[in-house]
Amino acid sequence: MTLGFFDPIAETLERLQLRELQLRRVQELLAEILPRNGFYAKKLGGHRVKTWDDFQELPFTTKSEIAEDQEENPPYGTILTYPLERYTRFHQTSGTTGKAPIRVLDTEESWEWWARCWGHVYRGAGVGPGDRVFFAFSFGPFIGFWAAYEGARTVGAMTLPGGGMQTEQRLKFMLDNNATVLCCTPTYALRLAELAEQAGVDLSGSAIRATIHAGEPGASVPGVRARIEQAFGARCHDHTGMTELGATGFTCQEQAGPHLIETEFVFEVIDPSTLKPVPRGAQGELVATNLGRASMPLIRYRTGDLVQLDETPCRCGRTFARLIGGILGRADDMVVVRGMNVFPSAIEGVLREFPEVSEFRIEVFSKRSMVELNVLLDPRPGSEDDLAMRVSNRLNDRLLLRVPCELVPPGSLPRFDLKAQRLVHRDD
Ligand SMILES: [Zn+2]
């Protein structure tokens, strides 16, 4: 195994060869699923894919379509390609406010596929035999780090499960077992760091040398990444993926934005309003087709994630395209304030430059029918009183937007283990 690569040939294919490989795999996928998969047989009807132009004629798939299909044909819908007895793993999406989760099943083959995709993530982070990967995560039906847990064996690393523990116990468990890699949300890494500091433990002197994050965009936000790297004395890595889609991306040692696993997916970037491809390198919504999960496939699936794609080769040698700045935000998280598009992740990036800010909340409300923002800062004990003003000034400098900030008593805002909800819509 070449250092840093999971599959050296695949990861360095010329882009033209990569596109040929993808097209062939799309054709194989359609040949496999169309005779068996009710959902796609109905949706794709007589479509045939001989060229990329044909592929772009295929209709998009949305999350709500799958949810409706599962509601009409409970519990799993008509999207399973094979008889139910072929499936061995169950997961469901975390389910956003007001929406039912989507139930997702895997077969032995597709679970192996997930594990291989995670092989890319681990090798990108330089993880291999001798590493002990600690999961600071409560394992439940949400896929979270289940696939990561499974995938660690593809690179020969040991796994340390951290479910059913309080944060204090997790910290001790991680240190007692000399964990070398930490997997959790960026928020939870900061929570562990906060607790360690209170307990007088210097995490930068621990065996942790890499952290891998998912579930939130934080690890690609420079301010958040710097804070995690400083607290743990470790390299901070981002990972992108979705329960219904698979593990889509990983960062390499260059930290030049997550690479997309293009041998296992076809990615497109579209303008969410016109549904047309954006010009090369422009921002838009990520659309993905998984190539290795015929058992519950997704074709041209609209992720709702806003991204900017760079197809130039990376300094690491991989030709897989990269997401510049990671996931920039959710299309539906964007707030328009005085004509400017604002993403909560951009605000977080600035806030994390202030070590005095332990936690925060972004409030959105309307004032005289204008959308306004307000940021609540939960400071570390003993912070200076002018913190709110300094943060507000820096937000103004960086985002060119006046955002009032106010301090709340230390420890008064909620802490999160998973999928932090820091954006709150307030009714005034
Ligand atoms: Zn790279």
CSV table of N, CA and C and ligand atoms in Angstrom, one decimal, residues 252 259 314 316, ligand 1:
chain,number,residue,atom,x,y,z
A,252,CYS,N,-6.8,14.9,1.9
A,252,CYS,CA,-5.5,14.3,1.9
A,252,CYS,C,-4.6,15.1,2.8
A,259,HIS,N,-11.3,15.6,-1.4
A,259,HIS,CA,-11.3,14.9,-2.7
A,259,HIS,C,-12.6,14.2,-2.8
A,314,CYS,N,-4.3,17.6,-7.6
A,314,CYS,CA,-3.9,18.0,-6.3
A,314,CYS,C,-2.4,17.8,-6.1
A,316,CYS,N,-1.0,16.3,-3.9
A,316,CYS,CA,-0.8,14.9,-3.4
A,316,CYS,C,-0.6,13.9,-4.5
B,1,ZN,ZN,-4.9,15.8,-2.5
